[in-house]
Coordinates of C-alpha atoms in Angstrom, one line a residue:
M219 CA 205.7 8.9 -159.7
A220 CA 206.3 8.5 -163.3
I221 CA 203.7 9.7 -166.0
E222 CA 202.5 6.2 -167.4
I223 CA 202.3 5.7 -171.1
K224 CA 199.9 3.2 -171.8
S225 CA 200.7 1.1 -174.8
P226 CA 198.2 1.0 -177.4
K227 CA 196.3 -2.6 -175.9
E228 CA 196.3 -0.8 -172.6
I229 CA 194.1 2.0 -174.4
E230 CA 192.0 -0.2 -175.8
A231 CA 191.2 -2.1 -172.5
L232 CA 190.5 1.0 -171.3
R233 CA 187.7 2.1 -173.7
V234 CA 185.8 -1.0 -172.7
S235 CA 185.8 0.2 -169.4
S236 CA 185.0 3.9 -170.6
Q237 CA 182.3 2.8 -172.4
M238 CA 180.8 0.4 -169.9
A239 CA 180.7 3.8 -167.8
A240 CA 179.0 6.0 -170.6
E241 CA 176.7 3.1 -170.9
T242 CA 176.1 3.3 -167.7
L243 CA 175.3 7.0 -166.8
L244 CA 172.7 6.6 -170.4
Y245 CA 171.2 4.1 -168.5
V246 CA 170.9 6.8 -165.7
G247 CA 169.5 9.4 -167.9
D248 CA 166.9 6.7 -169.6
K249 CA 165.5 6.3 -165.2
L250 CA 165.9 9.9 -163.9
Q251 CA 163.4 11.6 -162.6
R252 CA 161.8 13.7 -159.8
G253 CA 160.7 11.9 -156.4
M254 CA 163.5 9.5 -157.0
T255 CA 166.4 9.6 -154.1
T256 CA 170.1 9.3 -154.6
D257 CA 170.0 6.0 -153.1
D258 CA 167.8 4.9 -156.9
I259 CA 170.2 6.1 -157.7
D260 CA 173.2 4.4 -156.8
T261 CA 170.7 1.2 -156.8
L262 CA 170.8 2.0 -160.8
V263 CA 174.3 2.6 -160.8
H264 CA 175.0 -0.7 -158.9
E265 CA 172.7 -2.9 -160.4
D266 CA 173.9 -1.5 -164.0
T267 CA 177.7 -2.3 -163.8
I268 CA 177.4 -6.0 -161.8
R269 CA 175.6 -6.6 -165.0
R270 CA 178.0 -6.0 -167.5
G271 CA 180.2 -8.0 -165.6
A272 CA 182.2 -5.0 -164.1
R273 CA 182.4 -3.7 -160.6
P274 CA 182.2 0.1 -159.2
A275 CA 185.1 1.4 -158.5
T276 CA 183.6 4.0 -156.0
L277 CA 182.5 1.0 -153.7
H278 CA 184.5 1.1 -150.3
Y279 CA 187.4 3.1 -152.0
R280 CA 189.4 4.9 -149.4
G281 CA 186.1 3.9 -147.5
F282 CA 183.6 4.9 -149.9
P283 CA 180.4 3.8 -148.7
K284 CA 178.1 3.5 -152.0
S285 CA 178.7 2.7 -156.0
V286 CA 178.7 6.6 -157.5
C287 CA 179.3 9.9 -156.3
I288 CA 175.6 11.9 -156.4
S289 CA 176.1 15.6 -156.2
I290 CA 173.2 17.6 -155.7
N291 CA 173.2 21.8 -156.7
D292 CA 175.8 23.2 -154.2
V293 CA 177.3 20.0 -153.5
V294 CA 180.6 20.2 -155.7
C295 CA 181.3 16.3 -155.8
H296 CA 181.8 13.4 -153.6
G297 CA 178.3 13.4 -152.3
I298 CA 177.0 10.1 -150.8
P299 CA 173.8 8.4 -151.9
G300 CA 171.1 8.3 -149.6
P301 CA 167.5 9.4 -148.9
R302 CA 167.5 12.7 -150.3
V303 CA 164.6 12.7 -152.6
L304 CA 165.1 14.9 -156.2
K305 CA 162.6 17.8 -156.7
N306 CA 161.8 19.5 -159.6
G307 CA 164.6 22.5 -160.9
D308 CA 167.5 20.5 -159.4
I309 CA 170.7 19.7 -161.1
V310 CA 172.1 16.8 -159.8
N311 CA 175.9 15.4 -161.0
V312 CA 176.4 11.5 -161.1
D313 CA 179.9 10.4 -160.9
V314 CA 180.6 6.4 -162.5
T315 CA 183.6 4.9 -162.5
T316 CA 183.6 1.3 -163.4
F317 CA 186.5 -1.0 -163.5
Y318 CA 186.4 -3.9 -166.1
G319 CA 189.1 -5.8 -167.5
G320 CA 191.9 -4.3 -164.8
F321 CA 191.0 -1.1 -165.6
H322 CA 189.2 2.3 -164.8
G323 CA 186.7 4.4 -167.0
D324 CA 185.3 7.8 -165.4
T325 CA 182.9 9.8 -166.8
S326 CA 179.9 12.2 -165.3
A327 CA 177.3 14.4 -165.8
T328 CA 175.1 16.9 -164.6
F329 CA 171.5 16.3 -165.3
Y330 CA 168.3 18.3 -164.8
V331 CA 165.5 17.5 -163.0
G332 CA 162.1 18.3 -164.7
T333 CA 162.6 22.3 -165.5
P334 CA 165.5 24.0 -164.8
T335 CA 166.3 27.0 -163.0
K336 CA 167.9 30.2 -164.8
D337 CA 171.1 29.7 -162.3
G338 CA 170.9 25.7 -162.7
R339 CA 170.7 26.2 -166.5
K340 CA 173.9 28.7 -166.4
V341 CA 176.3 26.7 -164.3
T342 CA 175.5 23.2 -165.6
E343 CA 175.6 24.6 -169.5
V344 CA 179.1 26.7 -168.5
A345 CA 180.5 23.7 -167.1
R346 CA 179.3 21.5 -169.9
K347 CA 181.3 24.1 -172.9
A348 CA 184.3 24.1 -170.3
L349 CA 184.6 20.4 -170.5
E350 CA 185.2 20.7 -174.3
I351 CA 187.0 23.7 -174.3
G352 CA 189.3 21.5 -172.2
I353 CA 189.2 18.2 -174.4
A354 CA 190.1 20.6 -177.6
Q355 CA 193.3 21.9 -176.0
V356 CA 194.8 17.8 -175.9
K357 CA 197.5 17.4 -178.3
E358 CA 200.8 15.6 -178.3
G359 CA 203.5 18.3 -177.8
G360 CA 201.2 20.7 -175.6
R361 CA 201.1 21.5 -172.0
L362 CA 199.1 20.4 -169.6
G363 CA 198.1 24.6 -168.3
D364 CA 196.8 24.4 -171.9
I365 CA 194.1 22.7 -170.8
G366 CA 193.3 24.7 -167.4
A367 CA 194.1 28.5 -168.6
A368 CA 191.7 27.9 -171.6
I369 CA 188.7 26.4 -168.9
Q370 CA 189.6 29.2 -166.5
Q371 CA 189.5 31.8 -169.2
Y372 CA 185.8 30.8 -170.3
V373 CA 184.2 30.0 -166.9
E374 CA 185.3 33.3 -165.8
S375 CA 184.3 35.2 -168.7
E376 CA 180.9 33.9 -168.2
G377 CA 181.0 35.1 -164.4
C378 CA 181.3 31.8 -162.6
S379 CA 184.4 30.3 -161.1
V380 CA 186.9 27.1 -161.2
V381 CA 186.9 24.9 -158.3
K382 CA 190.5 24.6 -157.6
D383 CA 190.8 22.3 -154.5
F384 CA 189.5 19.1 -157.0
V385 CA 191.8 18.4 -160.6
G386 CA 191.6 15.5 -163.2
H387 CA 194.1 13.2 -163.3
G388 CA 195.5 9.8 -164.7
I389 CA 193.9 6.9 -164.5
G390 CA 194.6 3.4 -165.8
R391 CA 195.2 0.2 -163.8
R392 CA 194.4 2.3 -161.1
F393 CA 191.8 4.5 -160.1
H394 CA 194.0 7.6 -159.5
E395 CA 197.5 8.6 -160.9
D396 CA 199.3 10.8 -162.3
P397 CA 199.7 13.3 -163.8
Q398 CA 196.6 15.9 -162.0
V399 CA 195.3 17.7 -164.6
K400 CA 194.3 21.2 -163.4
H401 CA 191.2 23.8 -164.9
Y402 CA 193.0 27.1 -164.2
G403 CA 196.4 28.1 -164.7
K404 CA 198.5 29.4 -167.2
P405 CA 199.2 28.3 -170.8
H406 CA 202.4 27.2 -172.1
T407 CA 203.1 25.9 -168.5
G408 CA 203.2 21.9 -166.6
E409 CA 204.0 18.4 -168.5
R410 CA 204.3 18.2 -172.0
M411 CA 201.8 16.0 -173.6
K412 CA 202.3 12.4 -175.2
A413 CA 200.7 10.3 -177.2
G414 CA 199.5 7.2 -175.0
M415 CA 199.0 9.6 -171.7
V416 CA 195.4 8.7 -170.7
F417 CA 193.6 11.1 -167.8
T418 CA 190.5 13.2 -167.0
I419 CA 189.3 16.5 -167.8
E420 CA 186.6 16.9 -165.0
P421 CA 186.2 20.8 -164.3
M422 CA 183.9 21.7 -161.7
V423 CA 182.1 25.2 -162.0
N424 CA 180.8 27.4 -159.4
L425 CA 178.0 29.8 -159.8
G426 CA 179.3 31.9 -157.6
R427 CA 183.2 31.5 -155.8
F428 CA 185.7 29.2 -155.9
E429 CA 186.1 27.5 -152.2
V430 CA 185.0 24.8 -151.1
Q431 CA 184.3 22.9 -147.7
I432 CA 184.5 19.2 -146.8
D433 CA 181.6 17.8 -144.0
P434 CA 183.2 17.6 -140.9
T435 CA 180.6 14.8 -140.5
D436 CA 180.9 12.2 -143.6
Q437 CA 185.0 13.2 -144.6
W438 CA 183.4 13.1 -148.3
T439 CA 181.0 15.5 -149.4
V440 CA 182.5 18.8 -150.9
T441 CA 180.0 21.6 -151.1
T442 CA 180.8 25.5 -152.5
V443 CA 181.2 27.9 -149.3
D444 CA 179.2 30.1 -150.6
G445 CA 176.2 28.2 -151.2
S446 CA 176.0 28.6 -154.8
L447 CA 175.0 25.9 -157.5
S448 CA 178.0 24.1 -158.6
A449 CA 178.2 21.5 -162.0
Q450 CA 180.4 19.6 -163.8
F451 CA 181.3 17.2 -166.5
E452 CA 183.5 14.3 -166.6
H453 CA 185.5 12.5 -170.1
T454 CA 188.0 10.2 -169.8
I455 CA 190.7 11.1 -172.9
A456 CA 193.7 9.6 -174.1
V457 CA 196.3 11.2 -175.7
T458 CA 196.7 11.3 -179.4
K459 CA 199.5 11.8 -182.4
N460 CA 197.0 13.5 -184.0
G461 CA 194.8 15.1 -180.9
C462 CA 193.3 13.0 -178.4
D463 CA 190.6 10.0 -178.4
V464 CA 187.2 10.5 -176.0
L465 CA 187.2 6.9 -174.7
T466 CA 184.1 7.8 -172.5
R467 CA 182.3 9.2 -175.4
R468 CA 178.6 8.9 -176.0
G469 CA 176.6 6.8 -178.7
R470 CA 173.7 9.3 -178.1
I471 CA 172.2 12.1 -176.6
L472 CA 171.7 12.0 -172.9
R473 CA 168.7 12.4 -171.2
S474 CA 167.7 14.9 -168.9
S475 CA 170.7 16.5 -169.7
E476 CA 171.9 17.4 -173.9
N477 CA 168.4 16.7 -174.6
I478 CA 167.4 19.7 -173.0
A479 CA 170.5 21.4 -172.7
T480 CA 168.8 24.1 -175.5
V481 CA 164.9 23.8 -175.1
F482 CA 165.0 26.6 -171.7
A483 CA 166.8 28.8 -173.3

């Protein structure tokens, strides 16, 4: 399938859904606290999304049963909300995708519950910086491989690993479309980026080995094979003539994440 180039009008529509997703993530950060269940977070996301006149794109997507993916500690991605209670020291990724006006906006962040552990803070901050390093590679004429190469080089220099089984993706009227955006690889390889491309960058970083496994029971929950912690951050990006436009960039500090990122150094 050919990579779709979005028109300026389509990119503005994507910005609207992306900003809705970003605002919902900010809302979660304001409410997040120990003692909550992941089902409580799902309710927050669902109700906030509906209140905006949008719908949560993950609900019933390929059979996924909830309105948001929530991944705690060694869960890499696609965690299904349920009765699990957030405890002090947990790290929890909340992955929000909002569908509004015919377009999707996709973003995620990893939050700290209470006081971070040394390992929790390490993997979370590496993942946070890895996303920004990936975004810095986005420009017309560059190659998609430049994104993955820069992310992998940084993450491995920090003694962590990059998950290879799950990647970023094109996004627009469809939740997932071409191109695939790997978070590893070689520079100067892959598709050449063009203004109007829109895709996610969403590196999943493990404290230990990169290998992952899918829960055979629910067929969704992805965990690290070695039980090590995993963290992730995600933005929806539009390639522009002069670089890129982060459509899901938040307008204020993300509580329980960005506001305490350096407190426990």
